[in-house]
XYZ file of C-alpha atoms in Angstrom:
731
model
C -44.268 -35.438 -13.910
C -40.432 -35.461 -13.775
C -38.795 -38.259 -11.746
C -37.592 -37.150 -8.442
C -33.749 -37.442 -8.304
C -32.097 -40.076 -6.177
C -30.628 -38.313 -3.128
C -27.747 -40.870 -2.932
C -26.830 -40.184 -6.591
C -26.946 -36.490 -6.060
C -24.457 -36.782 -3.264
C -22.108 -39.085 -5.342
C -22.335 -36.654 -8.278
C -21.263 -33.675 -6.141
C -17.800 -35.278 -5.781
C -15.711 -36.066 -2.796
C -15.884 -33.180 -0.145
C -12.962 -34.347 1.878
C -9.986 -33.462 -0.039
C -7.286 -36.187 -0.262
C -3.971 -35.525 1.353
C -0.642 -37.369 1.153
C 0.438 -39.414 4.106
C 1.959 -37.312 6.933
C 5.539 -38.424 6.118
C 5.008 -37.448 2.482
C 3.744 -33.980 3.388
C 7.001 -33.245 5.322
C 9.029 -34.605 2.554
C 7.395 -32.478 -0.096
C 7.622 -29.299 1.959
C 11.361 -29.916 2.772
C 12.350 -30.727 -0.779
C 10.670 -27.528 -1.895
C 12.779 -25.568 0.629
C 9.851 -24.270 2.790
C 9.823 -24.230 6.613
C 7.023 -25.139 8.797
C 6.528 -21.449 9.725
C 6.202 -20.373 6.083
C 3.510 -22.953 5.429
C 1.705 -21.928 8.636
C 1.803 -18.212 7.579
C 0.397 -18.953 4.201
C -2.526 -21.124 5.578
C -3.081 -18.718 8.586
C -2.343 -21.355 11.279
C 0.456 -21.881 13.816
C 3.641 -23.742 13.215
C 2.779 -26.252 15.725
C -0.329 -26.961 13.753
C 1.618 -27.720 10.698
C 3.988 -29.977 12.767
C 0.962 -31.968 13.895
C -0.230 -32.412 10.403
C 3.202 -33.716 9.366
C 3.481 -36.015 12.361
C -0.012 -37.420 11.903
C -1.263 -36.295 15.294
C -3.895 -34.032 13.649
C -5.605 -33.368 10.341
C -6.569 -29.983 8.668
C -10.428 -29.561 8.000
C -12.794 -27.544 5.706
C -11.240 -24.753 3.630
C -7.812 -25.053 5.276
C -7.699 -28.686 4.243
C -8.377 -27.749 0.594
C -5.711 -24.979 0.664
C -3.211 -27.345 2.145
C -3.954 -30.040 -0.480
C -3.646 -27.490 -3.254
C -0.171 -26.439 -1.896
C 1.176 -30.052 -1.694
C -0.276 -30.741 -5.139
C 1.432 -27.777 -6.570
C 4.802 -28.682 -5.011
C 4.566 -32.251 -6.127
C 3.914 -31.056 -9.730
C 6.930 -28.885 -9.777
C 9.177 -31.416 -8.154
C 8.109 -34.244 -10.393
C 10.605 -33.824 -13.291
C 13.547 -33.936 -10.745
C 12.502 -37.233 -9.174
C 14.994 -39.953 -9.822
C 13.879 -42.960 -12.043
C 15.983 -45.576 -10.151
C 15.941 -46.646 -6.390
C 18.979 -45.892 -4.288
C 21.396 -48.576 -3.856
C 21.375 -50.714 -0.718
C 23.309 -49.559 2.343
C 26.181 -51.737 3.435
C 25.762 -53.793 6.524
C 28.586 -54.054 9.234
C 29.046 -57.628 10.172
C 29.267 -58.377 13.825
C 32.589 -59.517 15.302
C 32.610 -62.336 17.768
C 33.512 -61.004 21.191
C 32.563 -61.373 24.818
C 29.185 -59.904 25.989
C 29.478 -56.346 26.948
C 29.204 -55.127 30.567
C 26.699 -52.678 31.706
C 27.745 -49.123 32.595
C 29.837 -49.107 35.833
C 28.372 -47.150 38.774
C 29.959 -43.635 39.162
C 29.027 -42.642 42.752
C 30.174 -39.062 43.102
C 32.168 -39.211 39.969
C 30.865 -36.748 37.154
C 30.685 -39.846 34.761
C 30.230 -43.563 34.903
C 33.279 -45.737 34.583
C 34.054 -46.524 30.865
C 32.488 -49.828 30.104
C 34.430 -52.487 28.323
C 32.262 -54.099 25.687
C 32.230 -56.284 22.713
C 31.199 -55.037 19.238
C 27.309 -54.960 18.955
C 25.321 -56.372 16.046
C 23.445 -54.039 13.658
C 20.318 -52.488 15.159
C 16.877 -53.429 13.871
C 15.135 -51.203 11.306
C 13.999 -47.796 12.681
C 10.192 -47.827 13.570
C 7.805 -44.668 13.567
C 10.403 -42.510 11.916
C 9.392 -39.831 9.471
C 11.663 -37.644 7.408
C 11.796 -34.058 8.173
C 12.331 -30.957 6.048
C 15.826 -30.664 4.855
C 16.123 -27.101 6.126
C 14.035 -27.374 9.366
C 17.317 -26.352 11.119
C 18.105 -22.593 10.792
C 19.962 -21.965 7.529
C 23.747 -21.813 8.106
C 26.466 -19.836 6.151
C 27.492 -21.531 2.891
C 31.015 -22.001 4.293
C 29.659 -24.265 7.086
C 30.791 -27.848 6.476
C 28.036 -30.416 6.176
C 27.831 -33.242 8.763
C 28.954 -36.672 7.402
C 26.167 -39.052 6.484
C 24.987 -41.059 9.371
C 26.163 -44.616 9.783
C 23.336 -46.993 8.477
C 23.171 -48.700 11.811
C 22.307 -45.450 13.383
C 20.171 -43.844 10.719
C 19.031 -40.913 12.823
C 22.525 -39.910 14.151
C 24.039 -39.787 17.497
C 21.360 -37.718 19.351
C 18.067 -35.938 19.490
C 16.793 -32.833 21.095
C 13.295 -33.282 22.403
C 10.659 -30.573 22.825
C 7.425 -30.612 24.683
C 5.312 -31.409 21.561
C 7.092 -34.812 21.059
C 9.346 -33.510 18.257
C 12.771 -35.062 18.436
C 15.173 -32.980 16.466
C 18.102 -34.813 15.164
C 21.288 -33.965 12.950
C 20.788 -33.105 9.330
C 17.412 -31.578 9.906
C 15.671 -34.927 10.584
C 12.717 -34.622 13.072
C 11.319 -37.669 14.526
C 7.871 -38.179 16.460
C 8.492 -39.246 19.962
C 5.346 -40.570 21.570
C 6.786 -41.060 25.058
C 5.115 -39.514 27.964
C 7.410 -40.680 30.755
C 11.081 -41.542 31.194
C 10.984 -45.313 30.691
C 8.983 -45.055 27.575
C 11.492 -42.463 26.335
C 14.365 -44.857 26.974
C 12.626 -47.741 25.188
C 11.851 -45.465 22.147
C 15.418 -44.202 21.990
C 16.759 -47.912 21.986
C 14.303 -49.469 19.814
C 12.563 -47.003 17.568
C 14.670 -43.940 17.036
C 17.755 -45.312 15.303
C 19.966 -43.315 17.534
C 23.702 -43.863 18.474
C 27.130 -43.542 16.873
C 29.646 -46.039 15.764
C 32.749 -46.791 17.895
C 36.060 -44.778 17.420
C 38.200 -47.888 17.679
C 37.451 -51.434 16.480
C 37.941 -52.749 20.209
C 35.801 -50.011 21.684
C 31.925 -49.686 21.955
C 29.280 -47.780 20.057
C 28.202 -44.524 21.711
C 24.967 -44.726 23.446
C 21.971 -42.627 22.228
C 21.724 -39.247 23.713
C 18.405 -37.515 24.245
C 18.487 -33.847 25.301
C 15.493 -32.585 27.159
C 14.377 -28.982 26.713
C 12.453 -27.444 29.634
C 9.107 -28.231 27.961
C 10.036 -31.809 27.314
C 11.333 -32.257 30.924
C 7.940 -30.966 32.274
C 6.041 -33.202 29.783
C 8.054 -36.216 31.197
C 7.349 -35.296 34.945
C 10.700 -33.756 35.713
C 10.773 -30.476 37.734
C 11.940 -27.159 36.104
C 14.886 -27.062 38.454
C 16.615 -29.409 41.010
C 15.918 -28.491 44.497
C 19.131 -30.334 45.657
C 21.721 -27.913 44.473
C 24.589 -29.693 46.287
C 23.975 -33.212 45.063
C 22.420 -32.188 41.750
C 20.123 -35.105 41.736
C 16.449 -35.885 42.074
C 15.345 -37.339 45.487
C 15.268 -41.068 45.518
C 11.464 -40.990 46.252
C 10.689 -38.794 43.340
C 8.058 -40.199 41.019
C 10.204 -40.306 38.080
C 12.791 -42.411 39.982
C 9.998 -44.789 40.989
C 8.920 -45.003 37.392
C 12.391 -46.041 36.300
C 12.657 -48.664 38.938
C 9.207 -49.927 38.331
C 10.171 -50.562 34.602
C 13.223 -52.291 35.741
C 15.691 -49.761 34.405
C 18.648 -48.775 36.549
C 20.351 -45.426 37.109
C 24.056 -45.140 37.783
C 24.955 -44.296 41.369
C 25.167 -40.488 40.673
C 21.329 -40.718 40.258
C 19.060 -38.622 38.129
C 20.938 -35.371 37.625
C 21.696 -33.160 34.708
C 23.542 -35.902 32.981
C 21.531 -39.170 33.734
C 22.547 -42.636 32.412
C 19.727 -45.317 32.405
C 20.496 -48.863 31.668
C 19.772 -52.491 31.780
C 22.282 -55.411 31.562
C 23.328 -56.101 28.069
C 21.076 -58.423 26.128
C 22.226 -60.763 23.173
C 25.523 -58.788 23.017
C 23.810 -55.454 22.723
C 23.995 -52.566 25.241
C 20.837 -51.169 26.616
C 21.854 -47.805 27.693
C 20.673 -44.253 27.123
C 22.140 -40.811 28.171
C 19.842 -38.061 29.097
C 21.003 -34.403 29.351
C 18.484 -32.017 31.012
C 18.919 -28.481 29.820
C 17.068 -26.561 32.528
C 19.287 -28.322 35.025
C 22.328 -26.762 33.415
C 23.616 -29.791 31.640
C 25.187 -27.569 29.090
C 27.028 -25.193 31.356
C 28.055 -21.684 29.973
C 31.756 -22.144 30.196
C 31.931 -25.383 28.172
C 28.896 -24.533 25.886
C 28.593 -20.762 25.690
C 25.105 -19.793 24.499
C 24.229 -23.417 23.458
C 21.373 -24.042 25.961
C 19.351 -21.116 24.606
C 19.489 -22.290 20.954
C 16.327 -23.493 19.396
C 16.150 -27.338 19.279
C 16.898 -27.868 15.615
C 20.082 -25.595 15.901
C 21.132 -27.249 19.175
C 20.920 -30.607 17.584
C 23.184 -29.317 14.756
C 25.612 -27.939 17.228
C 25.762 -31.146 19.446
C 25.804 -33.323 16.476
C 28.879 -31.346 14.873
C 30.664 -31.987 18.331
C 29.673 -35.615 18.294
C 30.991 -36.074 14.657
C 34.286 -34.281 15.360
C 34.939 -35.350 18.943
C 32.547 -37.680 20.650
C 28.793 -37.899 21.647
C 28.522 -35.706 24.717
C 28.152 -37.925 27.811
C 28.597 -35.373 30.630
C 30.477 -32.117 31.108
C 33.167 -31.318 28.400
C 35.758 -32.539 30.856
C 33.986 -35.915 31.214
C 33.713 -36.062 27.371
C 37.430 -35.405 27.104
C 38.251 -38.330 29.490
C 35.767 -40.620 27.602
C 37.348 -39.844 24.301
C 40.743 -41.041 25.576
C 39.159 -44.559 26.419
C 37.033 -44.630 23.239
C 40.257 -44.040 21.179
C 42.252 -46.437 23.083
C 39.934 -48.969 24.874
C 41.546 -50.970 27.726
C 40.454 -54.427 26.508
C 39.814 -56.257 23.312
C 38.087 -59.700 22.564
C 40.919 -62.544 22.505
C 40.051 -65.895 21.304
C 41.514 -68.930 23.086
C 43.018 -71.175 20.375
C 42.418 -74.368 22.413
C 38.924 -73.942 23.545
C 37.544 -71.465 20.901
C 36.117 -69.270 23.504
C 36.467 -65.497 23.713
C 37.811 -63.452 26.671
C 38.906 -60.028 27.350
C 42.628 -59.233 26.892
C 44.513 -55.937 27.245
C 45.035 -53.641 24.325
C 48.740 -52.838 23.618
C 49.394 -49.134 24.205
C 46.302 -48.541 26.348
C 45.684 -47.945 29.922
C 44.415 -51.405 30.877
C 43.979 -51.117 34.662
C 43.808 -48.751 37.670
C 47.161 -48.352 39.398
C 48.156 -46.269 42.453
C 50.369 -43.283 41.979
C 53.741 -42.891 43.404
C 53.735 -41.079 46.701
C 54.963 -37.689 45.361
C 52.332 -37.855 42.602
C 49.327 -38.457 44.775
C 47.018 -35.626 45.894
C 46.825 -34.977 49.769
C 43.545 -36.929 50.007
C 44.908 -40.268 48.614
C 45.429 -43.283 50.757
C 49.063 -43.625 49.632
C 49.814 -40.158 51.402
C 47.537 -41.013 54.434
C 49.810 -43.960 54.917
C 52.995 -41.802 55.028
C 51.874 -38.626 56.724
C 49.594 -37.540 59.490
C 46.305 -35.755 58.536
C 46.956 -32.191 58.030
C 50.739 -32.518 57.227
C 51.860 -29.847 54.755
C 54.082 -31.633 52.210
C 57.168 -29.946 51.135
C 58.666 -29.734 47.612
C 60.761 -32.914 48.393
C 57.618 -34.754 49.130
C 55.062 -33.858 46.487
C 55.438 -32.961 42.893
C 53.994 -29.444 41.881
C 53.627 -29.415 38.143
C 51.184 -26.713 37.207
C 50.837 -23.948 34.757
C 52.695 -20.700 35.097
C 51.025 -17.738 36.984
C 53.841 -15.236 37.049
C 54.385 -11.528 36.984
C 57.655 -9.511 36.687
C 58.797 -7.406 39.692
C 57.962 -3.851 38.358
C 61.239 -2.684 39.802
C 62.888 -4.727 37.167
C 61.325 -2.939 34.189
C 64.131 -1.380 32.101
C 64.090 2.337 30.983
C 63.560 1.199 27.465
C 60.468 -0.988 28.334
C 58.999 1.980 30.438
C 59.265 4.159 27.315
C 57.150 1.747 25.169
C 53.382 2.466 24.728
C 51.445 -0.779 24.800
C 51.152 -4.050 26.619
C 50.404 -6.847 24.014
C 49.161 -10.127 24.905
C 49.582 -13.405 22.909
C 48.092 -16.709 23.728
C 49.205 -20.216 22.544
C 46.489 -22.178 20.737
C 45.391 -25.343 22.795
C 48.720 -25.372 24.582
C 47.957 -28.611 26.604
C 46.788 -30.363 23.358
C 49.925 -29.325 21.658
C 51.925 -30.679 24.615
C 50.293 -34.056 24.377
C 51.437 -34.668 20.848
C 54.025 -37.455 20.793
C 54.410 -37.322 24.502
C 55.580 -40.663 26.141
C 53.553 -41.567 29.187
C 53.583 -44.367 31.622
C 51.305 -47.242 31.061
C 51.716 -49.280 34.171
C 52.665 -49.043 37.701
C 55.618 -46.897 38.984
C 58.938 -48.422 39.950
C 61.219 -46.815 42.589
C 64.731 -46.135 41.976
C 67.583 -44.610 44.248
C 70.400 -42.411 42.831
C 69.310 -43.209 39.270
C 70.857 -41.903 36.045
C 68.394 -39.554 34.340
C 66.752 -40.863 31.160
C 64.438 -38.304 29.210
C 62.759 -41.103 27.498
C 61.568 -42.738 30.778
C 58.176 -41.165 32.009
C 58.121 -40.638 35.709
C 58.942 -38.224 38.562
C 62.451 -37.409 39.777
C 63.681 -35.830 42.990
C 66.479 -33.542 41.958
C 67.941 -30.129 42.996
C 67.518 -27.646 40.176
C 68.364 -24.555 42.365
C 71.777 -24.229 40.860
C 70.312 -23.102 37.533
C 70.411 -19.186 37.634
C 67.949 -17.392 35.421
C 67.748 -13.718 34.203
C 65.802 -12.131 36.974
C 63.446 -10.610 34.374
C 62.410 -14.151 33.404
C 60.447 -16.769 35.271
C 61.977 -19.972 36.448
C 60.657 -22.850 34.318
C 60.800 -25.168 37.244
C 58.021 -23.685 39.553
C 54.458 -22.386 38.692
C 55.112 -19.018 40.236
C 58.252 -18.577 38.498
C 60.437 -18.435 41.632
C 63.902 -20.026 41.824
C 63.861 -23.571 43.476
C 65.484 -23.621 46.845
C 66.529 -27.200 47.051
C 65.640 -30.711 46.027
C 62.120 -31.085 44.614
C 60.036 -33.525 42.614
C 59.460 -32.869 38.977
C 58.137 -34.707 35.932
C 60.388 -36.039 33.202
C 59.818 -33.070 30.747
C 60.897 -30.513 33.407
C 64.167 -32.396 34.166
C 64.871 -32.984 30.475
C 64.496 -29.289 29.933
C 66.863 -28.492 32.772
C 69.485 -30.658 31.194
C 68.718 -28.823 27.797
C 69.488 -25.435 29.525
C 72.673 -26.673 31.192
C 74.014 -28.144 27.873
C 72.748 -25.316 25.592
C 74.008 -22.364 27.702
C 77.134 -24.108 29.207
C 75.902 -23.545 32.709
C 78.299 -24.569 35.405
C 75.776 -26.934 37.103
C 75.845 -30.596 37.680
C 72.342 -32.362 37.810
C 71.954 -35.592 39.675
C 68.535 -37.238 40.612
C 68.522 -38.406 44.270
C 65.465 -40.610 43.778
C 62.864 -41.472 41.075
C 59.525 -43.081 40.393
C 59.600 -44.263 36.782
C 57.312 -46.289 34.495
C 59.331 -48.728 32.323
C 56.211 -49.634 30.410
C 55.299 -46.497 28.401
C 54.119 -45.185 25.037
C 52.413 -42.280 23.208
C 48.979 -42.936 24.730
C 47.427 -39.482 23.982
C 48.468 -39.500 20.302
C 45.030 -40.492 18.948
C 43.375 -38.192 21.388
C 45.605 -35.195 20.216
C 44.980 -36.095 16.488
C 41.200 -36.226 16.840
C 40.892 -32.998 18.918
C 43.455 -31.152 16.694
C 41.524 -32.072 13.618
C 38.354 -30.997 15.331
C 39.900 -27.666 16.352
C 41.290 -26.977 12.891
C 38.086 -27.964 10.977
C 35.962 -25.722 13.358
C 38.213 -22.769 13.055
C 38.117 -23.154 9.229
C 34.326 -23.255 9.416
C 34.606 -19.897 11.148
C 36.801 -18.552 8.387
C 40.177 -18.999 10.024
C 42.169 -21.489 7.944
C 45.748 -22.654 7.929
C 46.571 -21.080 4.589
C 46.097 -17.446 5.728
C 49.029 -15.111 5.972
C 49.572 -13.407 9.226
C 47.673 -10.120 8.345
C 44.715 -12.065 7.124
C 44.913 -14.438 10.119
C 44.727 -11.485 12.657
C 41.758 -10.026 10.495
C 39.969 -13.254 10.540
C 40.393 -13.755 14.265
C 38.845 -10.304 14.940
C 35.242 -11.390 14.556
C 35.382 -15.191 13.926
C 33.318 -15.941 16.933
C 30.515 -13.605 15.790
C 30.221 -15.098 12.285
C 28.498 -18.202 13.369
C 27.430 -18.528 17.005
C 26.705 -22.286 16.657
C 30.196 -23.063 15.404
C 31.734 -20.669 18.054
C 29.950 -22.943 20.733
C 31.430 -26.049 19.253
C 34.967 -24.339 19.106
C 34.644 -23.352 22.899
C 33.466 -26.929 23.669
C 36.391 -28.371 21.862
C 38.851 -26.199 23.734
C 37.056 -26.893 27.216
C 37.374 -30.592 26.299
C 41.157 -30.382 26.026
C 41.628 -28.683 29.356
C 38.907 -30.452 31.127
C 40.003 -33.869 30.017
C 43.575 -33.198 31.226
C 42.233 -32.030 34.518
C 40.154 -35.078 34.898
C 43.263 -37.363 34.909
C 43.609 -36.265 38.625
C 40.054 -35.910 39.606
C 39.845 -35.090 43.312
C 37.156 -36.507 45.764
C 33.638 -34.891 45.824
C 30.942 -34.719 48.266
C 30.730 -33.651 51.983
C 30.536 -37.234 53.193
C 34.187 -37.822 51.947
C 37.033 -38.241 54.504
C 40.664 -37.914 53.672
C 42.418 -41.266 53.348
C 39.494 -42.929 51.830
C 39.351 -44.141 48.297
C 36.969 -42.436 45.906
C 35.275 -43.726 42.870
C 37.497 -42.084 40.367
C 40.415 -44.159 41.532
C 38.827 -47.221 39.996
C 39.479 -45.751 36.417
C 42.477 -46.770 34.413
C 42.448 -43.175 33.363
C 42.907 -41.709 36.836
C 46.579 -40.935 36.290
C 47.981 -37.765 37.989
C 51.364 -38.550 36.552
C 50.111 -38.106 32.950
C 48.457 -34.814 33.886
C 51.690 -33.690 35.493
C 53.681 -34.605 32.251
C 51.293 -32.767 30.035
C 51.265 -29.627 32.078
C 55.083 -29.714 32.503
C 55.626 -30.036 28.809
C 53.330 -27.111 27.986
C 55.023 -24.997 30.544
C 58.692 -25.680 29.248
C 57.596 -25.345 25.731
C 56.384 -21.762 26.594
C 59.584 -21.010 28.421
C 61.710 -22.354 25.489
C 59.886 -19.943 23.075
C 60.569 -17.104 25.562
C 64.238 -17.765 25.500
C 64.384 -18.041 21.676
C 62.302 -14.801 21.485
C 64.681 -13.166 23.644
C 67.827 -14.373 21.865
C 66.415 -13.378 18.520
C 65.696 -9.749 19.619
C 68.844 -8.868 21.449
C 71.988 -7.410 19.729
C 74.541 -10.090 20.858
C 74.178 -13.706 22.146
C 74.535 -14.132 25.916
C 77.954 -15.200 27.300
C 78.532 -18.807 27.803
C 77.685 -19.954 31.274
C 74.943 -17.405 32.009
C 71.309 -17.202 31.140
C 71.113 -13.372 31.030
C 69.905 -11.165 28.091
C 70.542 -7.573 27.074
C 68.248 -4.661 27.863
C 67.104 -4.675 24.296
C 65.827 -8.158 24.380
C 62.184 -8.785 24.358
C 61.197 -10.248 27.531
C 57.677 -10.892 29.197
C 56.145 -8.903 32.006
C 53.551 -11.585 32.764
C 52.588 -15.216 32.250
C 49.369 -17.034 32.828
C 49.223 -20.725 31.551
C 49.349 -20.315 27.868
C 49.215 -16.536 27.771
C 51.998 -14.125 27.877
C 52.313 -10.284 27.934
C 55.133 -8.139 26.254
C 55.719 -4.412 26.222
C 55.852 -2.914 22.599
C 55.850 0.413 20.722
C 53.002 -0.961 18.474
C 49.625 -2.454 19.406
C 49.878 -5.215 16.844
C 51.836 -8.484 17.441
C 52.898 -8.200 13.900
C 55.490 -5.581 15.038
C 56.297 -7.310 18.219
C 57.460 -10.831 17.345
C 61.050 -11.275 16.051
C 61.786 -12.128 12.456
C 64.801 -13.117 10.303
C 66.334 -10.883 7.921
C 64.209 -12.042 4.973
C 61.044 -11.314 7.176
C 60.166 -14.827 8.220
C 59.198 -15.623 11.852
C 62.468 -16.339 13.969
C 63.039 -20.036 14.338
C 61.792 -21.392 17.606
C 60.111 -18.162 18.676
C 56.341 -17.439 18.738
C 54.539 -17.676 15.597
C 51.138 -16.413 14.508
C 48.751 -19.022 13.120
C 45.815 -21.279 13.724
C 47.506 -24.611 14.525
C 48.002 -25.978 18.015
C 51.240 -24.607 19.490
C 50.992 -21.503 17.292
C 49.736 -18.266 18.842
C 46.989 -15.649 18.371
C 46.526 -12.071 19.516
C 44.915 -12.009 22.940
C 44.511 -8.256 23.380
C 46.354 -4.914 23.795
C 46.265 -2.333 26.446
C 48.158 0.969 27.340
C 51.435 0.546 29.101
C 50.078 2.506 32.148
C 47.226 -0.022 32.573
C 49.729 -2.956 32.772
C 52.072 -1.046 34.999
C 49.294 -0.309 37.453
C 48.391 -3.987 37.703
C 52.013 -4.947 38.268
C 52.192 -2.534 41.067
C 49.045 -3.954 42.705
C 50.494 -7.439 42.439
C 47.956 -8.457 39.721
C 48.562 -10.409 36.523
C 48.060 -8.479 33.312
C 47.868 -11.760 31.261
C 44.637 -12.546 33.227
C 42.849 -9.345 32.242
C 44.350 -8.277 28.868
C 41.579 -10.043 26.869
C 38.908 -7.392 26.707
C 39.334 -6.647 30.371
C 37.694 -9.885 31.429
C 39.196 -12.515 33.826
C 40.758 -15.156 31.548
C 40.491 -17.846 34.304
C 36.797 -17.027 35.049
C 36.203 -17.392 31.258
C 37.763 -20.676 31.099
C 40.995 -19.684 29.378
């Protein structure tokens, strides 16, 4: 009788029934190295993408036949990739040594201000190694055109990059296609994870500055998972109620919110510990953290693609820390920090000292530079007083139209209205611009000095202009009627006109507020944003080496070629204008009363005089090009002592900030702009090109369209771009 087989031996001989799988991190690496997406794997195995994501994060495991098929796929991938595996280990990453310095301060309260005060801090030591991080597929983000520039490798101190976009499944999408597993189920846990485990952040832009805090962008599903409402009920204050459970959780965990509270951009912090900041920035997408004007279309992008877009902006500009305006202002401080660590030779201790060339302290403006709400004005005038031009400076961008009665017969015979627009005009104006660094000094009957930043009370009404041109001295283009306050660039241009055209006018300032301590404070800001602008335009196919025909062709559809890069471009342009505007941030909130101080006044970067200087420079740069264009297109030079031009000169019919409209026989700006006899652009006139200060084609409309707007008192420059309102579109 045969021996009965041992049932245990029978089970062992049948082989292992539970197929072996690699570790979750290795599963993701294999798929990514092979070039597959989670969706492609899911389709082959007849499961959902979320299921594959769960396998790769270790939250779940495949079973049965699906497990066997998954193992077969991974084994096949590993076999094909094996020959390409390197034989040696990668070299060690360099470690940045900490610099001795005073302990950094915590983020300053912001009250009604859109952003906390920039905190002065010492350099921080390297972060600890990243925990619970798993590599993600290299192409988990949507594939981008081959022309798209790759992001730089992350700093080893911040291995996961500057930011992460979190979804409701706990997937944190970072730059470069990296995806981290975020186990947090509430806001305090999320902050702890971001600081201690995620490896997020960005290195400082100046050796005396501070590293950028980690940014976590919350999608709607992530916000709901963390206990946040889908929308804010307080549409005026844009913040969670103080008694909301999330605020209670934050307080219980001994974290602190800035005074602006928990809004679309929330900053959560604790005091610095061992020389290291403990601060995380949150951006809540369903609460409109990425507004449509600053970030068109960005809020609706998939998380991986949004991480790429925001990461690109962070690499080229700065990690977003609020609206583009707030980021523009923060960039100024990041590039020129107010203080630096200074060692006392006698005691060997470290203390904070001012950084030469920076704005190091908050200063009050001169009376004519202050907005109506400022305490300086309240001390001089009763409430409700309407200040006249000899009491307040009015340096704003042009908004001018020509009187339609002044259109010549030759102009009325033309067929088209052609609009051109100066690229990043305010940014170009900031280049090499000397601005005041300290407090204003009052002078009586001073001699004008164009190298001295400040405000000047002077009568420019004696400068007579061709009536078909706007006056460069007022925003509406009307001729001044008497003494008024102007920034240094405007007065310098007045002297340039008097000398250049031999005008019979004597210019003598009556009064001035000047700043003897001055320098090109905005130069690093200009360089970084100009490089970011040119790089992004090149990514969209518009490069500096294109000739004029190729430039116009590339500009026709550059924004449609890559929506992600187009969003970055819009954010860069909005950062320029918004950052300049923030230099004169007005009070906010219904509780404010005129004459009271508001939080923005505590910033060294609250400087309305710098804003006035930039806008004045942009305005006179535009006017100078208008005069040189007119001179290059008329048959004879104007007689000495007069600023008039012949009827054949090319003169504008409308101006709006950095946009100008001319009448032409051709719809193309190529046939409009003046040239020398050898076909080159006329010196000093408008020139087509991508660089800041050069111009692009804004739009072309029929002559009758423009004439009708002029008759109605409307500005054609506002509507010539596809018929949309340029101001409403953020232009």
